[in-house]
PDB file of C-alpha atoms in Angstrom:
ATOM      1  CA  UNK A   1      -7.184  36.025  14.887  1.00  0.00           C
ATOM      2  CA  UNK A   2      -8.108  35.686  11.250  1.00  0.00           C
ATOM      3  CA  UNK A   3      -5.902  33.036  10.516  1.00  0.00           C
ATOM      4  CA  UNK A   4      -7.021  30.880  13.058  1.00  0.00           C
ATOM      5  CA  UNK A   5     -10.665  31.851  12.079  1.00  0.00           C
ATOM      6  CA  UNK A   6      -9.999  30.881   8.726  1.00  0.00           C
ATOM      7  CA  UNK A   7      -8.439  27.333   9.783  1.00  0.00           C
ATOM      8  CA  UNK A   8     -11.881  26.433  11.597  1.00  0.00           C
ATOM      9  CA  UNK A   9     -14.128  27.133   8.152  1.00  0.00           C
ATOM     10  CA  UNK A  10     -16.406  24.598   6.886  1.00  0.00           C
ATOM     11  CA  UNK A  11     -14.535  22.620   4.860  1.00  0.00           C
ATOM     12  CA  UNK A  12     -15.583  20.891   1.503  1.00  0.00           C
ATOM     13  CA  UNK A  13     -16.138  17.105   2.242  1.00  0.00           C
ATOM     14  CA  UNK A  14     -15.129  14.621  -0.275  1.00  0.00           C
ATOM     15  CA  UNK A  15     -18.285  12.609  -1.110  1.00  0.00           C
ATOM     16  CA  UNK A  16     -18.494   9.066   0.909  1.00  0.00           C
ATOM     17  CA  UNK A  17     -19.284   5.558  -0.496  1.00  0.00           C
ATOM     18  CA  UNK A  18     -22.547   5.869  -1.539  1.00  0.00           C
ATOM     19  CA  UNK A  19     -21.814   8.033  -4.556  1.00  0.00           C
ATOM     20  CA  UNK A  20     -19.888   5.123  -5.916  1.00  0.00           C
ATOM     21  CA  UNK A  21     -21.220   2.212  -8.440  1.00  0.00           C
ATOM     22  CA  UNK A  22     -21.689  -1.266  -6.433  1.00  0.00           C
ATOM     23  CA  UNK A  23     -18.998  -2.951  -7.971  1.00  0.00           C
ATOM     24  CA  UNK A  24     -17.776  -6.883  -7.232  1.00  0.00           C
ATOM     25  CA  UNK A  25     -14.745  -5.161  -5.687  1.00  0.00           C
ATOM     26  CA  UNK A  26     -16.413  -2.285  -4.092  1.00  0.00           C
ATOM     27  CA  UNK A  27     -18.767  -5.008  -2.042  1.00  0.00           C
ATOM     28  CA  UNK A  28     -16.228  -7.624  -1.371  1.00  0.00           C
ATOM     29  CA  UNK A  29     -14.816  -4.674   0.734  1.00  0.00           C
ATOM     30  CA  UNK A  30     -17.781  -4.179   2.910  1.00  0.00           C
ATOM     31  CA  UNK A  31     -17.921  -7.835   2.995  1.00  0.00           C
ATOM     32  CA  UNK A  32     -14.910  -7.882   4.714  1.00  0.00           C
ATOM     33  CA  UNK A  33     -15.388  -5.637   7.078  1.00  0.00           C
ATOM     34  CA  UNK A  34     -19.157  -6.555   7.509  1.00  0.00           C
ATOM     35  CA  UNK A  35     -17.870 -10.234   8.309  1.00  0.00           C
ATOM     36  CA  UNK A  36     -15.121  -9.087  10.901  1.00  0.00           C
ATOM     37  CA  UNK A  37     -17.543  -6.913  12.847  1.00  0.00           C
ATOM     38  CA  UNK A  38     -19.950 -10.040  12.815  1.00  0.00           C
ATOM     39  CA  UNK A  39     -17.221 -12.271  14.117  1.00  0.00           C
ATOM     40  CA  UNK A  40     -16.385 -10.062  16.949  1.00  0.00           C
ATOM     41  CA  UNK A  41     -19.609 -10.172  18.515  1.00  0.00           C
ATOM     42  CA  UNK A  42     -19.881 -13.735  17.700  1.00  0.00           C
ATOM     43  CA  UNK A  43     -16.468 -14.665  19.190  1.00  0.00           C
ATOM     44  CA  UNK A  44     -18.962 -14.606  22.238  1.00  0.00           C
ATOM     45  CA  UNK A  45     -19.855 -17.386  21.780  1.00  0.00           C
ATOM     46  CA  UNK A  46     -16.880 -19.333  21.704  1.00  0.00           C
ATOM     47  CA  UNK A  47     -15.552 -17.764  25.153  1.00  0.00           C
ATOM     48  CA  UNK A  48     -18.858 -19.403  25.877  1.00  0.00           C
ATOM     49  CA  UNK A  49     -18.581 -22.809  24.527  1.00  0.00           C
ATOM     50  CA  UNK A  50     -14.873 -22.835  26.219  1.00  0.00           C
ATOM     51  CA  UNK A  51     -16.432 -21.252  29.692  1.00  0.00           C
ATOM     52  CA  UNK A  52     -19.381 -24.101  29.593  1.00  0.00           C
ATOM     53  CA  UNK A  53     -16.772 -27.118  29.281  1.00  0.00           C
ATOM     54  CA  UNK A  54     -14.260 -25.634  31.962  1.00  0.00           C
ATOM     55  CA  UNK A  55     -17.291 -25.213  34.143  1.00  0.00           C
ATOM     56  CA  UNK A  56     -18.580 -27.992  34.481  1.00  0.00           C
ATOM     57  CA  UNK A  57     -21.364 -31.001  32.319  1.00  0.00           C
ATOM     58  CA  UNK A  58     -24.202 -28.955  33.658  1.00  0.00           C
ATOM     59  CA  UNK A  59     -23.381 -25.730  32.127  1.00  0.00           C
ATOM     60  CA  UNK A  60     -21.949 -27.330  29.149  1.00  0.00           C
ATOM     61  CA  UNK A  61     -25.373 -29.548  28.497  1.00  0.00           C
ATOM     62  CA  UNK A  62     -26.459 -25.612  28.181  1.00  0.00           C
ATOM     63  CA  UNK A  63     -24.158 -24.696  25.647  1.00  0.00           C
ATOM     64  CA  UNK A  64     -25.056 -28.128  23.846  1.00  0.00           C
ATOM     65  CA  UNK A  65     -28.515 -28.178  24.031  1.00  0.00           C
ATOM     66  CA  UNK A  66     -28.554 -24.371  22.298  1.00  0.00           C
ATOM     67  CA  UNK A  67     -26.137 -25.266  19.570  1.00  0.00           C
ATOM     68  CA  UNK A  68     -28.515 -28.121  18.904  1.00  0.00           C
ATOM     69  CA  UNK A  69     -31.289 -26.401  18.417  1.00  0.00           C
ATOM     70  CA  UNK A  70     -32.206 -24.713  14.979  1.00  0.00           C
ATOM     71  CA  UNK A  71     -31.067 -21.571  15.562  1.00  0.00           C
ATOM     72  CA  UNK A  72     -28.118 -22.478  17.095  1.00  0.00           C
ATOM     73  CA  UNK A  73     -27.175 -24.285  14.114  1.00  0.00           C
ATOM     74  CA  UNK A  74     -28.041 -21.554  11.461  1.00  0.00           C
ATOM     75  CA  UNK A  75     -25.969 -19.043  13.999  1.00  0.00           C
ATOM     76  CA  UNK A  76     -23.156 -21.907  13.927  1.00  0.00           C
ATOM     77  CA  UNK A  77     -23.411 -22.278   9.828  1.00  0.00           C
ATOM     78  CA  UNK A  78     -23.676 -18.547   9.131  1.00  0.00           C
ATOM     79  CA  UNK A  79     -20.327 -18.097  12.119  1.00  0.00           C
ATOM     80  CA  UNK A  80     -18.579 -20.516  10.142  1.00  0.00           C
ATOM     81  CA  UNK A  81     -19.291 -18.715   7.172  1.00  0.00           C
ATOM     82  CA  UNK A  82     -18.149 -15.544   7.820  1.00  0.00           C
ATOM     83  CA  UNK A  83     -14.713 -16.905   9.124  1.00  0.00           C
ATOM     84  CA  UNK A  84     -14.109 -18.803   6.228  1.00  0.00           C
ATOM     85  CA  UNK A  85     -15.319 -15.832   4.156  1.00  0.00           C
ATOM     86  CA  UNK A  86     -13.073 -13.522   6.008  1.00  0.00           C
ATOM     87  CA  UNK A  87      -9.813 -16.014   6.471  1.00  0.00           C
ATOM     88  CA  UNK A  88     -10.228 -15.877   2.717  1.00  0.00           C
ATOM     89  CA  UNK A  89     -10.758 -12.682   1.935  1.00  0.00           C
ATOM     90  CA  UNK A  90      -7.690 -11.655   4.177  1.00  0.00           C
ATOM     91  CA  UNK A  91      -5.665 -13.924   2.217  1.00  0.00           C
ATOM     92  CA  UNK A  92      -6.325 -12.193  -0.766  1.00  0.00           C
ATOM     93  CA  UNK A  93      -5.391  -8.883   1.045  1.00  0.00           C
ATOM     94  CA  UNK A  94      -2.293 -10.696   1.987  1.00  0.00           C
ATOM     95  CA  UNK A  95      -1.423 -11.140  -1.526  1.00  0.00           C
ATOM     96  CA  UNK A  96      -2.597  -7.645  -2.585  1.00  0.00           C
ATOM     97  CA  UNK A  97       0.055  -6.728   0.146  1.00  0.00           C
ATOM     98  CA  UNK A  98       2.941  -7.946  -1.983  1.00  0.00           C
ATOM     99  CA  UNK A  99       1.460  -5.419  -4.791  1.00  0.00           C
ATOM    100  CA  UNK A 100       0.542  -9.086  -7.112  1.00  0.00           C
ATOM    101  CA  UNK A 101      -3.174  -9.479  -8.087  1.00  0.00           C
ATOM    102  CA  UNK A 102      -3.847  -5.716  -8.268  1.00  0.00           C
ATOM    103  CA  UNK A 103      -5.321  -5.694 -12.128  1.00  0.00           C
ATOM    104  CA  UNK A 104      -9.007  -5.265 -12.942  1.00  0.00           C
ATOM    105  CA  UNK A 105      -9.236  -9.405 -13.993  1.00  0.00           C
ATOM    106  CA  UNK A 106      -7.258 -10.044 -11.207  1.00  0.00           C
ATOM    107  CA  UNK A 107      -9.518  -8.768  -8.492  1.00  0.00           C
ATOM    108  CA  UNK A 108     -12.520  -9.793 -10.386  1.00  0.00           C
ATOM    109  CA  UNK A 109     -11.194 -12.997  -9.877  1.00  0.00           C
ATOM    110  CA  UNK A 110      -9.702 -13.251  -6.677  1.00  0.00           C
ATOM    111  CA  UNK A 111     -13.287 -11.598  -5.667  1.00  0.00           C
ATOM    112  CA  UNK A 112     -15.281 -14.380  -6.986  1.00  0.00           C
ATOM    113  CA  UNK A 113     -12.592 -17.303  -5.831  1.00  0.00           C
ATOM    114  CA  UNK A 114     -13.388 -15.794  -2.313  1.00  0.00           C
ATOM    115  CA  UNK A 115     -17.539 -16.015  -2.614  1.00  0.00           C
ATOM    116  CA  UNK A 116     -17.058 -19.248  -3.899  1.00  0.00           C
ATOM    117  CA  UNK A 117     -14.402 -20.923  -1.906  1.00  0.00           C
ATOM    118  CA  UNK A 118     -15.740 -19.720   1.647  1.00  0.00           C
ATOM    119  CA  UNK A 119     -19.430 -21.296  -0.247  1.00  0.00           C
ATOM    120  CA  UNK A 120     -18.165 -24.412  -1.320  1.00  0.00           C
ATOM    121  CA  UNK A 121     -15.771 -24.750   1.964  1.00  0.00           C
ATOM    122  CA  UNK A 122     -18.671 -23.946   4.323  1.00  0.00           C
ATOM    123  CA  UNK A 123     -20.544 -26.714   3.421  1.00  0.00           C
ATOM    124  CA  UNK A 124     -17.470 -29.158   3.763  1.00  0.00           C
ATOM    125  CA  UNK A 125     -17.412 -28.274   7.226  1.00  0.00           C
ATOM    126  CA  UNK A 126     -21.348 -28.433   6.960  1.00  0.00           C
ATOM    127  CA  UNK A 127     -21.139 -31.903   5.735  1.00  0.00           C
ATOM    128  CA  UNK A 128     -19.081 -33.324   7.808  1.00  0.00           C
ATOM    129  CA  UNK A 129     -20.667 -31.972  10.492  1.00  0.00           C
ATOM    130  CA  UNK A 130     -23.091 -33.394   9.593  1.00  0.00           C
ATOM    131  CA  UNK A 131     -21.634 -36.489   9.259  1.00  0.00           C
ATOM    132  CA  UNK A 132     -19.792 -36.401  12.781  1.00  0.00           C
ATOM    133  CA  UNK A 133     -22.953 -36.024  14.443  1.00  0.00           C
ATOM    134  CA  UNK A 134     -24.024 -39.345  13.334  1.00  0.00           C
ATOM    135  CA  UNK A 135     -26.377 -38.559  10.053  1.00  0.00           C
ATOM    136  CA  UNK A 136     -27.782 -35.625  12.204  1.00  0.00           C
ATOM    137  CA  UNK A 137     -29.440 -37.675  15.328  1.00  0.00           C
TER     138      UNK A 137
ATOM    139  CA  UNK B   1       5.182  30.759   8.605  1.00  0.00           C
ATOM    140  CA  UNK B   2       2.264  31.947  10.070  1.00  0.00           C
ATOM    141  CA  UNK B   3       0.987  29.420  12.495  1.00  0.00           C
ATOM    142  CA  UNK B   4      -0.084  29.665  16.281  1.00  0.00           C
ATOM    143  CA  UNK B   5       3.276  28.450  17.913  1.00  0.00           C
ATOM    144  CA  UNK B   6       6.147  30.527  18.720  1.00  0.00           C
ATOM    145  CA  UNK B   7       8.183  31.499  15.045  1.00  0.00           C
ATOM    146  CA  UNK B   8      10.901  28.751  16.431  1.00  0.00           C
ATOM    147  CA  UNK B   9       9.500  26.197  15.914  1.00  0.00           C
ATOM    148  CA  UNK B  10       9.553  24.442  12.277  1.00  0.00           C
ATOM    149  CA  UNK B  11       6.376  23.787   9.618  1.00  0.00           C
ATOM    150  CA  UNK B  12       5.990  19.414  11.371  1.00  0.00           C
ATOM    151  CA  UNK B  13       5.876  21.211  14.939  1.00  0.00           C
ATOM    152  CA  UNK B  14       2.176  21.531  15.105  1.00  0.00           C
ATOM    153  CA  UNK B  15       1.859  18.458  13.323  1.00  0.00           C
ATOM    154  CA  UNK B  16       3.482  16.065  16.046  1.00  0.00           C
ATOM    155  CA  UNK B  17       0.938  16.357  18.866  1.00  0.00           C
ATOM    156  CA  UNK B  18      -0.914  14.256  16.693  1.00  0.00           C
ATOM    157  CA  UNK B  19      -0.075  11.405  16.751  1.00  0.00           C
ATOM    158  CA  UNK B  20       3.030   9.202  17.929  1.00  0.00           C
ATOM    159  CA  UNK B  21       6.518   9.705  15.651  1.00  0.00           C
ATOM    160  CA  UNK B  22       7.427   6.182  16.333  1.00  0.00           C
ATOM    161  CA  UNK B  23       4.708   3.763  15.981  1.00  0.00           C
ATOM    162  CA  UNK B  24       2.799   4.875  12.965  1.00  0.00           C
ATOM    163  CA  UNK B  25       3.152   1.310  10.783  1.00  0.00           C
ATOM    164  CA  UNK B  26       2.969  -0.724  13.802  1.00  0.00           C
ATOM    165  CA  UNK B  27      -0.506  -1.525  14.138  1.00  0.00           C
ATOM    166  CA  UNK B  28      -0.807  -2.286  10.165  1.00  0.00           C
ATOM    167  CA  UNK B  29       1.955  -4.697  10.787  1.00  0.00           C
ATOM    168  CA  UNK B  30       0.253  -6.134  13.853  1.00  0.00           C
ATOM    169  CA  UNK B  31      -2.864  -6.459  12.068  1.00  0.00           C
ATOM    170  CA  UNK B  32      -0.861  -8.745   9.080  1.00  0.00           C
ATOM    171  CA  UNK B  33       0.739 -10.568  11.371  1.00  0.00           C
ATOM    172  CA  UNK B  34      -1.771 -11.869  13.142  1.00  0.00           C
ATOM    173  CA  UNK B  35      -3.633 -12.468  10.144  1.00  0.00           C
ATOM    174  CA  UNK B  36      -0.702 -14.941   9.117  1.00  0.00           C
ATOM    175  CA  UNK B  37      -0.958 -16.761  12.128  1.00  0.00           C
ATOM    176  CA  UNK B  38      -4.400 -16.657  12.106  1.00  0.00           C
ATOM    177  CA  UNK B  39      -5.198 -18.645   9.000  1.00  0.00           C
ATOM    178  CA  UNK B  40      -3.130 -22.079   9.963  1.00  0.00           C
ATOM    179  CA  UNK B  41      -4.899 -21.471  13.475  1.00  0.00           C
ATOM    180  CA  UNK B  42      -8.594 -21.103  12.297  1.00  0.00           C
ATOM    181  CA  UNK B  43      -8.018 -24.494  10.054  1.00  0.00           C
ATOM    182  CA  UNK B  44      -7.100 -25.936  13.141  1.00  0.00           C
ATOM    183  CA  UNK B  45      -9.805 -24.409  15.465  1.00  0.00           C
ATOM    184  CA  UNK B  46     -12.350 -25.084  13.235  1.00  0.00           C
ATOM    185  CA  UNK B  47     -11.073 -28.865  12.815  1.00  0.00           C
ATOM    186  CA  UNK B  48     -11.369 -29.288  16.373  1.00  0.00           C
ATOM    187  CA  UNK B  49     -14.704 -28.191  17.119  1.00  0.00           C
ATOM    188  CA  UNK B  50     -16.172 -30.344  14.062  1.00  0.00           C
ATOM    189  CA  UNK B  51     -14.040 -33.476  15.907  1.00  0.00           C
ATOM    190  CA  UNK B  52     -15.482 -32.786  18.955  1.00  0.00           C
ATOM    191  CA  UNK B  53     -19.413 -31.973  17.936  1.00  0.00           C
ATOM    192  CA  UNK B  54     -21.947 -34.195  19.927  1.00  0.00           C
ATOM    193  CA  UNK B  55     -19.244 -35.084  22.321  1.00  0.00           C
ATOM    194  CA  UNK B  56     -19.867 -35.694  25.974  1.00  0.00           C
ATOM    195  CA  UNK B  57     -18.586 -33.309  28.469  1.00  0.00           C
ATOM    196  CA  UNK B  58     -16.003 -36.246  29.725  1.00  0.00           C
ATOM    197  CA  UNK B  59     -14.632 -36.139  26.336  1.00  0.00           C
ATOM    198  CA  UNK B  60     -14.893 -32.204  25.763  1.00  0.00           C
ATOM    199  CA  UNK B  61     -12.568 -31.980  28.581  1.00  0.00           C
ATOM    200  CA  UNK B  62      -9.972 -34.668  27.854  1.00  0.00           C
ATOM    201  CA  UNK B  63      -9.917 -33.250  24.169  1.00  0.00           C
ATOM    202  CA  UNK B  64      -9.693 -29.842  25.093  1.00  0.00           C
ATOM    203  CA  UNK B  65      -7.118 -30.193  27.860  1.00  0.00           C
ATOM    204  CA  UNK B  66      -4.873 -32.402  25.815  1.00  0.00           C
ATOM    205  CA  UNK B  67      -1.452 -30.181  25.600  1.00  0.00           C
ATOM    206  CA  UNK B  68      -1.584 -29.660  21.631  1.00  0.00           C
ATOM    207  CA  UNK B  69      -5.060 -28.908  21.619  1.00  0.00           C
ATOM    208  CA  UNK B  70      -4.519 -26.528  24.257  1.00  0.00           C
ATOM    209  CA  UNK B  71      -1.779 -24.864  22.782  1.00  0.00           C
ATOM    210  CA  UNK B  72      -3.510 -24.447  19.337  1.00  0.00           C
ATOM    211  CA  UNK B  73      -6.517 -23.091  21.446  1.00  0.00           C
ATOM    212  CA  UNK B  74      -4.994 -20.612  22.973  1.00  0.00           C
ATOM    213  CA  UNK B  75      -2.946 -19.633  20.306  1.00  0.00           C
ATOM    214  CA  UNK B  76      -5.991 -19.044  17.932  1.00  0.00           C
ATOM    215  CA  UNK B  77      -7.831 -17.269  20.946  1.00  0.00           C
ATOM    216  CA  UNK B  78      -4.534 -15.172  21.840  1.00  0.00           C
ATOM    217  CA  UNK B  79      -4.314 -14.377  17.567  1.00  0.00           C
ATOM    218  CA  UNK B  80      -7.979 -13.695  17.285  1.00  0.00           C
ATOM    219  CA  UNK B  81      -8.702 -11.590  20.007  1.00  0.00           C
ATOM    220  CA  UNK B  82      -5.638  -8.990  19.214  1.00  0.00           C
ATOM    221  CA  UNK B  83      -6.450  -9.362  16.054  1.00  0.00           C
ATOM    222  CA  UNK B  84     -10.323  -8.380  16.737  1.00  0.00           C
ATOM    223  CA  UNK B  85      -9.236  -5.321  18.576  1.00  0.00           C
ATOM    224  CA  UNK B  86      -6.884  -4.082  15.660  1.00  0.00           C
ATOM    225  CA  UNK B  87      -9.987  -4.565  13.752  1.00  0.00           C
ATOM    226  CA  UNK B  88     -12.755  -3.151  15.661  1.00  0.00           C
ATOM    227  CA  UNK B  89     -10.210  -0.294  16.375  1.00  0.00           C
ATOM    228  CA  UNK B  90     -10.355   0.883  12.386  1.00  0.00           C
ATOM    229  CA  UNK B  91     -14.372   0.564  11.946  1.00  0.00           C
ATOM    230  CA  UNK B  92     -14.499   2.754  15.115  1.00  0.00           C
ATOM    231  CA  UNK B  93     -12.150   6.097  14.498  1.00  0.00           C
ATOM    232  CA  UNK B  94     -13.671   5.572  10.606  1.00  0.00           C
ATOM    233  CA  UNK B  95     -17.172   6.025  11.274  1.00  0.00           C
ATOM    234  CA  UNK B  96     -17.595   7.065  15.621  1.00  0.00           C
ATOM    235  CA  UNK B  97     -16.474  10.940  15.674  1.00  0.00           C
ATOM    236  CA  UNK B  98     -18.084  12.258  18.524  1.00  0.00           C
ATOM    237  CA  UNK B  99     -15.119  12.596  21.353  1.00  0.00           C
ATOM    238  CA  UNK B 100     -17.008  11.149  24.280  1.00  0.00           C
ATOM    239  CA  UNK B 101     -18.478   8.484  21.524  1.00  0.00           C
ATOM    240  CA  UNK B 102     -15.176   7.201  20.365  1.00  0.00           C
ATOM    241  CA  UNK B 103     -13.491   7.293  23.570  1.00  0.00           C
ATOM    242  CA  UNK B 104     -16.318   5.068  24.679  1.00  0.00           C
ATOM    243  CA  UNK B 105     -15.864   2.857  21.746  1.00  0.00           C
ATOM    244  CA  UNK B 106     -12.376   2.610  22.215  1.00  0.00           C
ATOM    245  CA  UNK B 107     -12.715   2.052  25.791  1.00  0.00           C
ATOM    246  CA  UNK B 108     -15.357  -0.756  25.294  1.00  0.00           C
ATOM    247  CA  UNK B 109     -13.236  -2.462  22.236  1.00  0.00           C
ATOM    248  CA  UNK B 110     -10.424  -3.152  24.648  1.00  0.00           C
ATOM    249  CA  UNK B 111     -12.062  -4.128  27.432  1.00  0.00           C
ATOM    250  CA  UNK B 112     -14.408  -6.725  24.804  1.00  0.00           C
ATOM    251  CA  UNK B 113     -11.306  -8.168  23.556  1.00  0.00           C
ATOM    252  CA  UNK B 114      -9.593  -8.575  26.301  1.00  0.00           C
ATOM    253  CA  UNK B 115     -12.136 -10.426  28.713  1.00  0.00           C
ATOM    254  CA  UNK B 116     -13.485 -12.520  25.578  1.00  0.00           C
ATOM    255  CA  UNK B 117      -9.662 -13.454  25.359  1.00  0.00           C
ATOM    256  CA  UNK B 118      -8.454 -14.007  28.489  1.00  0.00           C
ATOM    257  CA  UNK B 119     -11.548 -15.607  30.209  1.00  0.00           C
ATOM    258  CA  UNK B 120     -11.691 -18.007  26.920  1.00  0.00           C
ATOM    259  CA  UNK B 121      -7.747 -18.654  27.619  1.00  0.00           C
ATOM    260  CA  UNK B 122      -8.497 -18.951  31.309  1.00  0.00           C
ATOM    261  CA  UNK B 123     -11.275 -21.575  30.785  1.00  0.00           C
ATOM    262  CA  UNK B 124      -8.578 -23.928  28.538  1.00  0.00           C
ATOM    263  CA  UNK B 125      -5.800 -23.558  31.026  1.00  0.00           C
ATOM    264  CA  UNK B 126      -8.723 -24.981  33.800  1.00  0.00           C
ATOM    265  CA  UNK B 127      -9.566 -28.134  31.678  1.00  0.00           C
ATOM    266  CA  UNK B 128      -6.052 -28.368  30.840  1.00  0.00           C
ATOM    267  CA  UNK B 129      -4.929 -28.541  34.807  1.00  0.00           C
ATOM    268  CA  UNK B 130      -8.177 -31.248  35.339  1.00  0.00           C
ATOM    269  CA  UNK B 131      -9.508 -29.397  38.049  1.00  0.00           C
TER     270      UNK B 131
END
């Protein structure tokens, strides 16, 4: 009985993330999780688009109206960036899974490449989208 | 060995009931498989969406219902829905500790991913069948 009580005694807790200095790899790790979390709920927007297309012209017109508004476009831009950032960040994790790229300088370089690459590719998608839409009519 | 199980049990026994002894790395491995598959599928999906921007409903139905595009979109949705389920489960077990809240969140995660994934796949199949 004494031993059972001992095992339920308050244990010291290890310090949580708030005590650490905010370094770039630390922020990137958080970013990967946050973008994944946002993309999760944003997937409902993709489902809405596909279901509306399957439902018919009037349902599809509603989706098209929403994605044509400024808020809709901002949501699409943000979602595209989160998706590309999470994808490149995932590639980074896959490289790490092979045991490569784990030196301090490499981690730093990969973090910068992820941020820079995701912004450049998102802008590229935005520009191509603008052109596809006929110059934003 | 002083523990609250029978003295006939060897030390790992008390730990044995807290998790499966068969699939410890399976979730980790599936997360990797779905992320590898997700890369080309995500690129393809973004290209499909951009190509369809601003097109009218008839064009959308024609393109999304064509076999190659439909297959890519279905693979994308299935891969991502499974990837999302694993990822959110990881977040839930990290942050949600109350026994009721944790199971509600885990159930909700399963329901959300299933509904969003299956509804999307149904929509693409319906477009493909031309009904």
